[in-house]
CSV table of C-alpha atoms and ligand atoms in Angstrom, one decimal:
chain,number,residue,atom,x,y,z
X,28,MET,CA,0.0,0.0,0.0
X,29,HIS,CA,2.7,2.5,1.0
X,30,ASP,CA,4.6,1.6,-2.2
X,31,ASP,CA,1.9,3.2,-4.3
X,32,ILE,CA,2.5,6.6,-2.8
X,33,ALA,CA,4.8,8.9,-4.7
X,34,GLU,CA,5.1,11.6,-2.0
X,35,ILE,CA,3.7,12.3,1.5
X,36,LEU,CA,1.8,15.6,1.2
X,37,VAL,CA,0.5,16.0,4.8
X,38,THR,CA,2.0,14.0,7.6
X,39,GLU,CA,0.1,12.5,10.6
X,40,GLU,CA,1.5,15.2,12.8
X,41,GLU,CA,0.5,18.0,10.5
X,42,ILE,CA,-3.1,16.6,10.3
X,43,ARG,CA,-3.2,16.4,14.1
X,44,ALA,CA,-2.0,20.0,14.6
X,45,LYS,CA,-4.4,21.4,12.0
X,46,ILE,CA,-7.4,19.5,13.6
X,47,THR,CA,-6.5,20.9,17.0
X,48,GLU,CA,-6.5,24.4,15.5
X,49,LEU,CA,-9.8,23.8,13.7
X,50,GLY,CA,-11.4,22.4,16.8
X,51,GLU,CA,-10.4,25.5,18.8
X,52,GLN,CA,-11.8,27.8,16.1
X,53,ILE,CA,-15.1,25.9,15.9
X,54,THR,CA,-15.4,25.9,19.7
X,55,ARG,CA,-15.1,29.7,19.6
X,56,ASP,CA,-17.4,30.2,16.6
X,57,TYR,CA,-20.3,27.9,17.9
X,58,GLN,CA,-20.5,28.9,21.6
X,59,ASP,CA,-24.2,28.6,22.7
X,60,LYS,CA,-25.2,27.4,19.3
X,61,ASN,CA,-27.0,24.2,18.4
X,62,LEU,CA,-24.1,22.6,16.4
X,63,GLN,CA,-24.8,19.8,13.9
X,64,LEU,CA,-21.7,18.2,12.2
X,65,LEU,CA,-22.7,16.7,8.9
X,66,GLY,CA,-20.1,14.3,7.6
X,67,ILE,CA,-20.0,13.3,4.0
X,68,LEU,CA,-19.5,9.5,3.7
X,69,LYS,CA,-17.1,7.8,3.3
X,70,GLY,CA,-14.1,10.1,2.9
X,71,ALA,CA,-14.8,12.4,5.8
X,72,VAL,CA,-15.1,9.6,8.5
X,73,PRO,CA,-11.6,9.8,10.0
X,74,PHE,CA,-11.6,13.6,9.8
X,75,ILE,CA,-15.0,14.1,11.5
X,76,GLY,CA,-14.1,11.6,14.2
X,77,ASP,CA,-10.9,13.4,15.1
X,78,LEU,CA,-12.5,16.9,14.6
X,79,ALA,CA,-15.5,16.2,16.8
X,80,ARG,CA,-13.1,15.2,19.7
X,81,ALA,CA,-11.2,18.5,19.2
X,82,ILE,CA,-14.4,20.5,19.7
X,83,ASN,CA,-15.3,21.3,23.3
X,84,LEU,CA,-19.0,21.9,22.8
X,85,PRO,CA,-22.2,19.8,22.9
X,86,LEU,CA,-22.9,18.7,19.3
X,87,GLU,CA,-24.7,16.2,17.1
X,88,ILE,CA,-23.2,14.1,14.3
X,89,ASP,CA,-25.0,12.9,11.3
X,90,TYR,CA,-23.9,11.6,7.8
X,91,MET,CA,-24.9,11.9,4.2
X,92,ALA,CA,-23.7,9.8,1.4
X,93,ILE,CA,-23.5,11.2,-2.1
X,94,SER,CA,-22.2,9.7,-5.3
X,95,SER,CA,-19.1,11.2,-6.8
X,96,TYR,CA,-16.4,9.7,-8.9
X,97,GLY,CA,-16.9,6.0,-9.1
X,98,ASN,CA,-13.6,4.3,-9.9
X,99,THR,CA,-12.1,7.2,-11.8
X,100,THR,CA,-10.1,10.3,-10.8
X,101,GLN,CA,-12.4,12.8,-12.6
X,102,SER,CA,-15.6,14.3,-11.3
X,103,SER,CA,-18.5,12.8,-13.3
X,104,GLY,CA,-20.7,15.9,-12.9
X,105,VAL,CA,-23.5,13.7,-11.7
X,106,VAL,CA,-24.3,14.0,-8.0
X,107,ARG,CA,-26.9,11.8,-6.2
X,108,ILE,CA,-28.0,11.4,-2.6
X,109,LEU,CA,-27.4,7.8,-1.6
X,110,LYS,CA,-28.1,8.2,2.1
X,111,ASP,CA,-29.9,11.1,3.7
X,112,LEU,CA,-29.9,12.6,7.2
X,113,GLU,CA,-32.0,11.2,10.0
X,114,SER,CA,-33.4,14.4,11.3
X,115,PRO,CA,-34.5,17.9,10.1
X,116,LEU,CA,-32.1,20.8,10.1
X,117,GLU,CA,-34.4,23.6,11.3
X,118,GLN,CA,-33.0,25.4,14.3
X,119,LYS,CA,-29.5,23.8,13.8
X,120,HIS,CA,-26.2,25.4,12.9
X,121,VAL,CA,-24.9,23.0,10.3
X,122,LEU,CA,-21.3,22.5,9.6
X,123,ILE,CA,-20.6,20.3,6.6
X,124,VAL,CA,-17.4,18.2,7.1
X,125,GLU,CA,-15.8,17.1,3.9
X,126,ASP,CA,-12.5,15.5,2.9
X,127,ILE,CA,-11.6,17.4,-0.2
X,128,VAL,CA,-13.0,20.0,-2.6
X,129,ASP,CA,-12.0,19.7,-6.2
X,130,SER,CA,-14.3,21.4,-8.8
X,131,GLY,CA,-16.7,22.3,-5.9
X,132,LEU,CA,-19.6,20.6,-7.8
X,133,THR,CA,-20.4,18.1,-5.0
X,134,LEU,CA,-20.6,20.8,-2.3
X,135,HIS,CA,-22.4,23.3,-4.6
X,136,TYR,CA,-25.2,20.7,-5.2
X,137,LEU,CA,-25.3,19.7,-1.5
X,138,THR,CA,-25.5,23.2,-0.1
X,139,ASP,CA,-28.4,24.0,-2.5
X,140,VAL,CA,-30.3,20.9,-1.2
X,141,LEU,CA,-29.5,21.7,2.4
X,142,ARG,CA,-30.4,25.4,2.3
X,143,GLN,CA,-34.0,24.4,1.3
X,144,ARG,CA,-34.2,22.6,4.7
X,145,LYS,CA,-33.7,26.0,6.5
X,146,PRO,CA,-30.9,25.5,8.9
X,147,ARG,CA,-30.0,28.5,11.1
X,148,SER,CA,-26.6,28.6,9.4
X,149,LEU,CA,-24.7,26.5,7.0
X,150,ARG,CA,-20.9,26.4,6.7
X,151,ILE,CA,-18.3,24.1,5.3
X,152,CYS,CA,-15.1,22.7,6.9
X,153,THR,CA,-13.0,20.8,4.4
X,154,LEU,CA,-9.6,19.2,5.1
X,155,LEU,CA,-8.2,19.8,1.7
X,156,ASP,CA,-8.9,22.2,-1.2
X,157,LYS,CA,-7.6,21.5,-4.6
X,158,GLY,CA,-7.6,25.3,-5.4
X,159,ARG,CA,-4.7,25.5,-3.0
X,160,GLU,CA,-1.1,25.2,-4.3
X,161,ARG,CA,-0.2,22.2,-2.2
X,162,VAL,CA,-2.8,19.8,-3.6
X,163,LYS,CA,-3.3,21.3,-7.0
X,164,ALA,CA,-3.8,18.9,-10.0
X,165,GLN,CA,-2.7,15.8,-7.9
X,166,PHE,CA,-4.7,12.8,-6.9
X,167,VAL,CA,-4.3,12.3,-3.2
X,168,VAL,CA,-5.3,9.4,-1.0
X,169,GLY,CA,-5.2,8.5,2.7
X,170,TYR,CA,-6.8,9.6,6.0
X,171,GLY,CA,-10.2,8.8,4.5
X,172,LEU,CA,-9.5,9.7,0.9
X,173,ASP,CA,-9.7,6.8,-1.5
X,174,TYR,CA,-8.9,5.7,-4.9
X,175,ALA,CA,-11.3,2.9,-6.0
X,176,GLN,CA,-12.2,2.5,-2.3
X,177,ARG,CA,-8.6,1.7,-1.3
X,178,TYR,CA,-6.0,3.7,0.7
X,179,ARG,CA,-8.5,5.3,3.2
X,180,ASN,CA,-6.6,3.7,6.1
X,181,LEU,CA,-3.3,5.4,5.3
X,182,PRO,CA,-2.5,7.5,8.4
X,183,TYR,CA,-1.1,10.4,6.3
X,184,ILE,CA,-2.2,12.1,3.0
X,185,GLY,CA,-0.1,11.2,0.0
X,186,VAL,CA,0.0,11.6,-3.7
X,187,LEU,CA,-0.9,8.4,-5.5
X,188,LYS,CA,1.6,7.3,-8.2
X,189,PRO,CA,-0.1,7.9,-11.6
X,190,THR,CA,1.0,4.4,-12.7
X,191,VAL,CA,-1.5,2.9,-10.2
X,192,TYR,CA,-4.6,4.5,-11.7
X,193,LEU,CA,-3.4,4.4,-15.3
X,194,GLU,CA,-2.9,0.6,-14.9
X,195,TYR,CA,-6.4,0.4,-13.4
X,196,LEU,CA,-8.1,2.5,-16.1
X,197,GLU,CA,-6.5,0.3,-18.8
X,198,ASN,CA,-7.7,-2.9,-17.2
X,199,PRO,CA,-10.3,-2.4,-14.5
X,200,GLN,CA,-11.1,-6.2,-14.3
X,201,GLY,CA,-7.4,-7.1,-13.8
X,202,GLN,CA,-5.1,-7.6,-10.9
X,203,HIS,CA,-3.3,-4.5,-9.7
X,204,LYS,CA,-0.7,-3.6,-7.3
X,205,GLY,CA,-2.4,-2.1,-4.3
X,206,LEU,CA,-5.9,-2.9,-5.6
X,207,ALA,CA,-5.8,-6.6,-6.0
X,208,GLU,CA,-5.2,-8.1,-2.6
K,321,IMP,P1,-15.7,17.9,-6.6
K,321,IMP,O1,-17.2,17.7,-6.8
K,321,IMP,O2,-15.1,18.0,-7.9
K,321,IMP,O3,-15.4,19.1,-5.7
K,321,IMP,O4,-15.2,16.6,-6.0
K,321,IMP,C1,-15.2,16.4,-4.6
K,321,IMP,C2,-15.2,14.9,-4.3
K,321,IMP,O5,-14.4,14.1,-5.2
K,321,IMP,C3,-14.6,14.7,-2.9
K,321,IMP,O6,-15.6,14.6,-2.0
K,321,IMP,C4,-13.8,13.4,-3.0
K,321,IMP,O7,-14.6,12.3,-2.6
K,321,IMP,C5,-13.5,13.3,-4.5
K,321,IMP,N1,-12.1,13.7,-4.8
K,321,IMP,C6,-11.7,14.8,-5.4
K,321,IMP,N2,-10.4,14.9,-5.5
K,321,IMP,C7,-9.9,13.8,-4.9
K,321,IMP,C8,-8.5,13.3,-4.7
K,321,IMP,O8,-7.5,13.8,-5.0
K,321,IMP,N3,-8.5,12.1,-4.0
K,321,IMP,C9,-9.6,11.4,-3.6
K,321,IMP,N4,-10.8,11.8,-3.8
K,321,IMP,C10,-11.0,13.0,-4.4
K,322,MG,MG1,-16.1,12.8,-0.8
């Protein structure tokens, strides 16, 4: 698994430090507010778990699943809700917790849908943003982020070697390093 990574982009220590900082900021911003963390399955699972523990406030956690890429590295443009929330959002201050924003299409669609449910406020907390220099035009995996459902359990965020997905695109049925076992 580690052999498929070209470069470590964000180390475990850097992730931990950033989450501590985010937790403190969210704790300040949501004092006396009814905070609802909304995790986007599956990529945001490790992040929301660590983030929730870094927030020193009462809060609720719920999840939505939306379709994104399938087994490719390009956004399909088609977004569907696969699993919806369990309770209404009225009276809640909703903070969407997402792993990565690329084109922004997924979150654009999602915020449109959620706004119709009339939350008190709606904000986004994303771990990575492809508009930023560090992650630009690279496909990254680890700490929840996947390629073809693999690599989510890497403790750091790394750049996937292009050979891994090129090999996969050429022969999706075949056996691949990192995807076969
Ligand atoms: P967007 O709709 O183009 O912003 O794509 C966002 C979604 O695509 C994220 O929620 C991720 O699930 C996925 N995604 C985008 N870039 C990457 C990446 O580099 N690695 C893993 N997943 C990614
Ligand atoms: Mg995602």
